[in-house]
Tab-separated table of C-alpha atoms in Angstrom:
chain	number	residue	atom	x	y	z
T	1	MET	CA	-0.068	-0.081	0.040
T	2	ASP	CA	1.285	3.519	-0.922
T	3	ASP	CA	2.260	5.342	2.307
T	4	ALA	CA	4.718	7.778	0.908
T	5	LEU	CA	5.657	10.830	2.759
T	6	VAL	CA	5.653	14.170	1.065
T	7	LEU	CA	8.251	16.525	2.645
T	8	GLY	CA	9.033	19.913	1.185
T	9	GLY	CA	7.433	18.905	-1.921
T	10	GLU	CA	9.595	15.723	-2.189
T	11	ARG	CA	8.080	12.276	-2.192
T	12	LEU	CA	9.842	10.016	0.234
T	13	THR	CA	9.515	6.320	0.890
T	14	SER	CA	11.570	6.276	4.016
T	15	ARG	CA	10.043	7.893	7.013
T	16	LEU	CA	13.536	7.623	8.916
T	17	ILE	CA	15.683	10.651	8.284
T	18	MET	CA	19.176	9.900	9.661
T	19	GLY	CA	21.526	12.795	10.337
T	20	THR	CA	25.283	12.656	9.825
T	21	GLY	CA	26.487	14.164	13.156
T	22	GLY	CA	28.438	12.295	15.643
T	23	ALA	CA	29.955	9.490	13.442
T	24	SER	CA	33.360	8.215	14.275
T	25	SER	CA	34.402	8.036	10.663
T	26	LEU	CA	32.989	8.710	7.088
T	27	ALA	CA	33.262	4.833	6.416
T	28	THR	CA	30.956	4.047	9.456
T	29	LEU	CA	28.662	7.002	8.658
T	30	GLU	CA	28.252	5.488	5.097
T	31	ALA	CA	27.532	2.056	6.295
T	32	SER	CA	24.936	3.438	8.757
T	33	LEU	CA	23.155	5.804	6.221
T	34	VAL	CA	22.798	2.926	3.853
T	35	ALA	CA	21.592	0.462	6.573
T	36	SER	CA	18.998	3.190	7.797
T	37	GLY	CA	17.537	3.405	4.278
T	38	THR	CA	17.365	7.096	4.606
T	39	GLU	CA	16.731	9.284	1.491
T	40	VAL	CA	17.396	12.642	3.225
T	41	THR	CA	20.184	13.585	5.710
T	42	THR	CA	21.060	16.679	7.606
T	43	VAL	CA	24.502	18.261	7.315
T	44	ALA	CA	26.018	21.325	9.099
T	45	ILE	CA	27.577	24.189	7.319
T	46	ARG	CA	31.016	25.078	8.282
T	47	ARG	CA	34.293	26.672	7.094
T	48	TYR	CA	35.824	24.592	4.450
T	49	ALA	CA	39.237	23.938	6.131
T	50	ALA	CA	37.361	23.023	9.581
T	51	ALA	CA	35.138	20.780	7.622
T	52	GLY	CA	38.125	18.908	6.103
T	53	GLY	CA	37.246	19.865	2.553
T	54	ASN	CA	33.928	18.682	1.009
T	55	SER	CA	34.208	15.027	1.678
T	56	VAL	CA	30.796	14.714	3.184
T	57	PHE	CA	29.218	16.529	0.237
T	58	ALA	CA	31.003	14.213	-2.189
T	59	MET	CA	29.838	11.063	-0.172
T	60	LEU	CA	26.260	12.214	-0.271
T	61	GLU	CA	26.462	12.958	-4.027
T	62	ARG	CA	27.838	9.389	-4.558
T	63	LEU	CA	25.110	7.804	-2.345
T	64	GLY	CA	22.251	9.860	-3.873
T	65	VAL	CA	21.110	10.893	-0.496
T	66	ARG	CA	19.588	14.334	-0.512
T	67	ALA	CA	21.174	16.818	2.063
T	68	LEU	CA	19.190	18.897	4.392
T	69	PRO	CA	21.346	21.506	5.614
T	70	ASN	CA	20.917	22.805	9.149
T	71	THR	CA	21.816	25.990	11.082
T	72	ALA	CA	23.167	24.039	14.120
T	73	GLY	CA	25.447	26.304	16.222
T	74	CYS	CA	23.209	29.440	15.616
T	75	PHE	CA	21.956	31.304	18.713
T	76	ALA	CA	20.340	34.269	16.931
T	77	ALA	CA	17.892	34.693	14.031
T	78	ARG	CA	20.548	36.827	12.142
T	79	ASP	CA	23.175	33.916	12.393
T	80	ALA	CA	20.648	31.448	11.121
T	81	VAL	CA	19.570	33.356	8.246
T	82	LEU	CA	23.101	33.935	7.102
T	83	THR	CA	23.858	30.269	7.503
T	84	ALA	CA	20.752	29.327	5.629
T	85	GLN	CA	21.701	31.587	2.816
T	86	LEU	CA	25.182	30.212	2.680
T	87	ALA	CA	23.738	26.582	2.692
T	88	ARG	CA	21.328	27.434	-0.232
T	89	GLU	CA	24.314	28.733	-2.316
T	90	ALA	CA	26.667	25.834	-1.471
T	91	LEU	CA	24.238	22.887	-1.749
T	92	GLU	CA	21.814	24.402	-4.335
T	93	THR	CA	18.803	23.705	-2.127
T	94	ASP	CA	15.972	25.869	-0.767
T	95	TRP	CA	15.607	23.324	2.115
T	96	ILE	CA	16.925	24.310	5.474
T	97	LYS	CA	16.664	22.776	8.775
T	98	LEU	CA	16.285	25.728	11.078
T	99	GLU	CA	17.826	25.390	14.560
T	100	VAL	CA	18.149	28.462	16.625
T	101	VAL	CA	19.094	27.465	20.106
T	102	ALA	CA	19.088	29.307	23.366
T	103	ASP	CA	22.223	27.884	25.111
T	104	GLU	CA	24.988	25.223	24.957
T	105	ASP	CA	23.661	23.234	27.976
T	106	THR	CA	20.118	22.558	26.723
T	107	LEU	CA	20.508	23.232	23.050
T	108	LEU	CA	16.710	23.766	23.204
T	109	PRO	CA	15.173	26.204	20.601
T	110	ASP	CA	14.873	29.837	21.603
T	111	PRO	CA	11.223	30.290	20.438
T	112	VAL	CA	11.448	34.077	19.850
T	113	GLU	CA	14.566	33.882	17.674
T	114	LEU	CA	13.306	30.769	16.044
T	115	LEU	CA	9.963	32.327	14.995
T	116	THR	CA	11.751	35.452	13.774
T	117	ALA	CA	14.185	33.377	11.586
T	118	ALA	CA	11.343	31.098	10.173
T	119	ASP	CA	9.442	34.246	9.199
T	120	GLN	CA	12.303	35.771	7.357
T	121	LEU	CA	13.471	32.598	5.722
T	122	VAL	CA	9.855	31.683	4.489
T	123	ALA	CA	9.785	35.301	3.057
T	124	ASP	CA	13.069	34.671	1.329
T	125	GLY	CA	11.761	31.515	-0.495
T	126	PHE	CA	13.211	28.868	1.819
T	127	SER	CA	11.413	25.568	2.542
T	128	VAL	CA	11.879	25.684	6.316
T	129	PHE	CA	12.184	22.599	8.437
T	130	ALA	CA	11.774	24.013	11.955
T	131	TYR	CA	13.352	22.320	14.869
T	132	THR	CA	11.247	23.255	17.842
T	133	ASN	CA	10.220	22.585	21.443
T	134	ASP	CA	7.487	19.983	22.224
T	135	ASP	CA	5.141	22.938	22.517
T	136	PRO	CA	1.854	22.673	20.711
T	137	ILE	CA	1.331	26.435	20.441
T	138	LEU	CA	4.826	27.251	19.187
T	139	ALA	CA	4.278	24.454	16.556
T	140	ARG	CA	1.085	26.155	15.520
T	141	ARG	CA	2.690	29.556	15.265
T	142	LEU	CA	5.506	28.106	12.994
T	143	GLN	CA	2.848	26.620	10.816
T	144	ASP	CA	1.294	30.054	10.597
T	145	VAL	CA	4.420	31.661	9.287
T	146	GLY	CA	4.611	28.943	6.618
T	147	VAL	CA	7.145	26.340	7.547
T	148	VAL	CA	6.943	23.023	5.549
T	149	ALA	CA	7.771	20.681	8.591
T	150	VAL	CA	7.427	20.971	12.370
T	151	MET	CA	10.212	19.110	14.062
T	152	PRO	CA	9.769	18.919	17.917
T	153	ALA	CA	12.340	17.621	20.168
T	154	GLY	CA	11.542	14.440	22.067
T	155	ALA	CA	14.226	15.423	24.525
T	156	PRO	CA	17.283	17.705	24.167
T	157	ILE	CA	19.710	16.827	21.464
T	158	GLY	CA	22.174	14.235	22.186
T	159	THR	CA	20.644	12.976	25.496
T	160	GLY	CA	19.000	9.890	24.359
T	161	LEU	CA	16.251	10.377	26.906
T	162	GLY	CA	13.452	9.342	24.523
T	163	ILE	CA	10.052	11.292	24.420
T	164	LEU	CA	9.773	13.081	27.615
T	165	ASN	CA	6.295	14.527	26.878
T	166	PRO	CA	4.412	12.012	24.830
T	167	HIS	CA	1.179	13.830	25.306
T	168	HIS	CA	2.485	17.118	23.733
T	169	ILE	CA	4.149	15.144	20.861
T	170	GLU	CA	0.734	13.546	20.157
T	171	MET	CA	-1.104	17.028	20.419
T	172	ILE	CA	1.289	18.582	17.933
T	173	ALA	CA	0.995	15.633	15.374
T	174	ALA	CA	-2.891	15.592	15.807
T	175	ALA	CA	-3.168	19.380	15.058
T	176	ALA	CA	-0.576	19.761	12.391
T	177	GLU	CA	-1.380	20.472	8.833
T	178	VAL	CA	2.307	20.030	7.796
T	179	PRO	CA	4.395	16.959	8.260
T	180	VAL	CA	5.600	16.363	11.936
T	181	VAL	CA	9.039	15.010	12.488
T	182	LEU	CA	10.172	13.943	15.818
T	183	ASP	CA	13.682	15.281	16.010
T	184	ALA	CA	16.213	14.892	18.824
T	185	GLY	CA	16.215	12.755	21.948
T	186	VAL	CA	15.855	9.327	20.503
T	187	GLY	CA	17.948	6.883	22.375
T	188	THR	CA	16.932	3.542	21.154
T	189	ALA	CA	14.545	1.814	18.658
T	190	SER	CA	11.393	1.836	20.896
T	191	ASP	CA	11.667	5.723	21.176
T	192	ALA	CA	11.470	5.870	17.383
T	193	ALA	CA	8.554	3.568	17.353
T	194	LEU	CA	6.738	5.430	20.042
T	195	ALA	CA	7.169	8.750	17.881
T	196	MET	CA	5.446	7.018	15.083
T	197	GLU	CA	2.740	5.503	17.123
T	198	LEU	CA	2.052	9.016	18.505
T	199	GLY	CA	1.257	10.050	14.995
T	200	CYS	CA	4.590	11.724	13.886
T	201	ASP	CA	5.134	11.590	10.048
T	202	ALA	CA	8.806	10.693	10.414
T	203	VAL	CA	11.778	10.502	12.832
T	204	LEU	CA	15.011	12.376	12.607
T	205	LEU	CA	17.957	11.080	14.601
T	206	ALA	CA	21.720	10.984	14.510
T	207	SER	CA	23.486	10.354	17.796
T	208	ALA	CA	21.445	7.434	18.710
T	209	VAL	CA	22.923	5.628	15.615
T	210	THR	CA	26.314	7.268	15.124
T	211	ARG	CA	27.196	6.817	18.808
T	212	ALA	CA	25.925	3.367	19.236
T	213	HIS	CA	28.570	0.562	19.708
T	214	ASP	CA	27.471	-0.938	16.371
T	215	ALA	CA	26.187	2.034	14.312
T	216	PRO	CA	25.124	0.275	11.192
T	217	LEU	CA	23.184	-2.321	13.383
T	218	MET	CA	21.486	0.381	15.160
T	219	ALA	CA	20.561	2.071	12.036
T	220	ARG	CA	18.880	-1.115	10.752
T	221	ALA	CA	17.073	-1.271	14.135
T	222	MET	CA	15.853	2.234	13.645
T	223	ARG	CA	14.567	1.635	10.235
T	224	ALA	CA	12.527	-1.278	11.383
T	225	ALA	CA	11.305	0.691	14.456
T	226	VAL	CA	10.029	3.517	12.354
T	227	GLN	CA	8.259	1.199	9.951
T	228	ALA	CA	6.824	-0.866	12.941
T	229	GLY	CA	5.566	2.333	14.623
T	230	ARG	CA	4.057	3.639	11.406
T	231	ASP	CA	2.290	0.432	10.717
T	232	ALA	CA	0.920	0.397	14.263
T	233	TYR	CA	-0.321	3.818	14.084
T	234	ARG	CA	-2.252	3.235	10.746
T	235	ALA	CA	-3.580	-0.150	12.148
T	236	GLY	CA	-4.962	1.654	15.234
T	237	ARG	CA	-4.067	0.600	18.656
T	238	ILE	CA	-6.805	-1.018	20.959
T	239	PRO	CA	-8.178	1.074	23.759
T	240	ARG	CA	-6.644	0.866	27.001
T	241	ARG	CA	-8.877	-0.730	29.689
T	242	SER	CA	-8.434	-0.940	33.382
T	243	LEU	CA	-9.731	-4.618	33.714
T	244	ALA	CA	-8.719	-7.643	31.766
T	245	ARG	CA	-10.758	-8.841	28.921
T	246	ALA	CA	-10.338	-12.592	27.847
T	247	SER	CA	-9.302	-13.168	24.275
T	248	SER	CA	-10.291	-16.854	24.638
T	249	PRO	CA	-14.067	-17.680	24.381
T	250	ASP	CA	-16.001	-18.702	27.412
T	251	GLU	CA	-18.153	-21.096	25.354
T	252	GLY	CA	-17.111	-24.757	25.511
T	253	ARG	CA	-15.036	-24.214	28.557
T	254	ILE	CA	-14.354	-27.457	30.724
T	255	ASP	CA	-15.131	-26.963	34.346
T	256	ALA	CA	-13.735	-29.447	36.947
T	257	TRP	CA	-16.202	-30.609	39.682
Y	1	MET	CA	55.643	42.733	6.375
Y	2	THR	CA	52.982	43.126	3.688
Y	3	SER	CA	54.527	44.354	0.453
Y	4	SER	CA	52.923	46.891	-1.512
Y	5	HIS	CA	51.591	44.199	-4.055
Y	6	GLU	CA	49.850	42.340	-1.234
Y	7	ILE	CA	46.738	42.796	0.850
Y	8	THR	CA	46.007	41.322	4.111
Y	9	VAL	CA	42.587	39.557	4.777
Y	10	VAL	CA	41.011	37.021	7.030
Y	11	LEU	CA	40.282	33.780	5.155
Y	12	ASP	CA	38.396	31.145	6.983
Y	13	GLY	CA	39.293	32.686	10.268
Y	14	GLU	CA	43.158	32.919	9.542
Y	15	THR	CA	45.136	35.863	8.475
Y	16	ALA	CA	46.203	35.613	4.872
Y	17	ARG	CA	48.086	37.638	2.378
Y	18	LEU	CA	46.794	37.837	-1.060
Y	19	ALA	CA	48.108	39.450	-4.332
Y	20	GLN	CA	46.595	42.942	-4.867
Y	21	GLY	CA	43.798	42.766	-7.500
Y	22	ILE	CA	43.064	39.166	-7.107
Y	23	THR	CA	39.452	38.046	-7.539
Y	24	LEU	CA	37.271	36.130	-5.279
Y	25	ARG	CA	37.067	33.353	-7.969
Y	26	GLU	CA	40.804	32.892	-7.963
Y	27	THR	CA	41.079	33.049	-4.189
Y	28	VAL	CA	38.329	30.341	-3.756
Y	29	ALA	CA	39.716	28.100	-6.459
Y	30	ARG	CA	43.149	28.143	-4.630
Y	31	HIS	CA	41.631	27.544	-1.258
Y	32	ILE	CA	39.491	24.602	-2.314
Y	33	GLY	CA	42.143	23.260	-4.840
Y	34	ARG	CA	39.699	23.149	-7.978
Y	35	GLU	CA	39.600	25.325	-11.056
Y	36	LEU	CA	36.582	27.445	-11.502
Y	37	ASP	CA	35.049	28.733	-14.682
Y	38	PRO	CA	34.264	32.425	-14.887
Y	39	ASP	CA	30.558	31.708	-13.731
Y	40	GLY	CA	32.012	30.014	-10.603
Y	41	THR	CA	31.319	26.470	-11.601
Y	42	PRO	CA	34.010	23.775	-11.200
Y	43	ALA	CA	35.972	23.314	-14.482
Y	44	ASP	CA	35.835	19.529	-13.603
Y	45	GLY	CA	32.185	19.461	-14.217
Y	46	GLY	CA	31.297	18.277	-10.760
Y	47	ARG	CA	29.097	20.245	-8.188
Y	48	LEU	CA	30.832	22.831	-6.231
Y	49	GLY	CA	29.518	22.358	-2.777
Y	50	VAL	CA	30.819	25.548	-1.397
Y	51	ALA	CA	29.496	29.128	-0.676
Y	52	VAL	CA	31.311	32.246	0.184
Y	53	ALA	CA	30.452	35.096	2.479
Y	54	VAL	CA	32.503	38.403	2.495
Y	55	ASP	CA	32.096	40.577	5.459
Y	56	GLY	CA	29.096	38.631	6.629
Y	57	ALA	CA	27.096	38.822	3.366
Y	58	VAL	CA	26.730	35.907	0.861
Y	59	VAL	CA	28.414	36.511	-2.462
Y	60	PRO	CA	26.732	34.374	-5.302
Y	61	ARG	CA	29.254	32.348	-7.167
Y	62	ARG	CA	28.456	34.031	-10.565
Y	63	GLU	CA	29.817	37.318	-9.060
Y	64	TRP	CA	33.155	35.916	-7.801
Y	65	HIS	CA	34.929	36.556	-11.102
Y	66	ALA	CA	34.165	40.331	-11.027
Y	67	HIS	CA	34.775	40.645	-7.293
Y	68	VAL	CA	38.100	42.121	-6.635
Y	69	ILE	CA	39.015	41.516	-2.894
Y	70	ALA	CA	39.583	44.581	-0.870
Y	71	ALA	CA	42.278	44.777	1.775
Y	72	GLY	CA	41.004	43.982	5.187
Y	73	SER	CA	38.033	41.787	3.984
Y	74	THR	CA	36.857	38.862	5.962
Y	75	ILE	CA	36.204	35.922	3.579
Y	76	ASP	CA	34.514	32.786	4.737
Y	77	VAL	CA	34.344	29.701	2.525
Y	78	VAL	CA	31.926	27.153	3.915
Y	79	THR	CA	30.887	23.614	2.932
Y	80	ALA	CA	28.729	20.683	4.292
Y	81	THR	CA	30.171	18.820	7.120
Y	82	GLN	CA	28.764	16.206	9.557
Y	83	GLY	CA	26.046	17.498	11.777
Y	84	GLY	CA	22.515	17.424	12.970
């Protein structure tokens, strides 16, 4: 059955977006990306010398994986807008994963700067994928300014704490008119499955795979988990009950006497 | 000492001396080790994958050829790297 995801005008088969951050080597990263089945991956924009040349760009070209540049490391709307403009020029894409964080300790989005930057970038013709808090109201405000995807954090970046507020993630997914991508906080496969069961359209993760003991194996696990969670969401879970309900029939039961 | 035929700039965060009158296209080509056509595309036919900001503003690649670098400029050449 066709269950493709349309993200930023692009039709995707995989609902797992694996980022490139945190990998120990390019070879491990490549093996993990392939095992994850991802069709889109995030990249950061950095100075050429610090980035060690454009080896990541070349690898993605070779693999045919689409790059979604991010504005990681930006603390103000102004920095994020310049980074987005550089990313558009370098990678020849209007897609931008907008990250405007408040501080180094939490790496949580700064809502005011985020909304300001999103507004400016949408006006400048970007397809904005907004990394945001698990706040249903902020998600709505981001949609109002025209982002193409809302990407709430399950937990702070790199913590692996999973989904700290499933209720809010579910509310965001239920109310959204654009795709919702659970972004950040995933620690293991069950977190990714839960995100999909809550109604998210996709999951974006990096550290959970790249920092796992066996990164390609974890990438495979995440791929299966996202698919399982999506299937479970579409199939419809049974209602929770407070008391047991037998699944075997009463009729024909043998009683001892 | 900077000779009268050289200018000092900041290239990717490092102080650098460039020949007076050098264009942004020549500077970028040297920095990334690829020849660039006048429109800023790589002569090897591949995709470029880099962008340039001068003094905090993006300079589109088609303008690099005509952009003569001024003394004291801050030039950032960026590309994609692992992240996010």
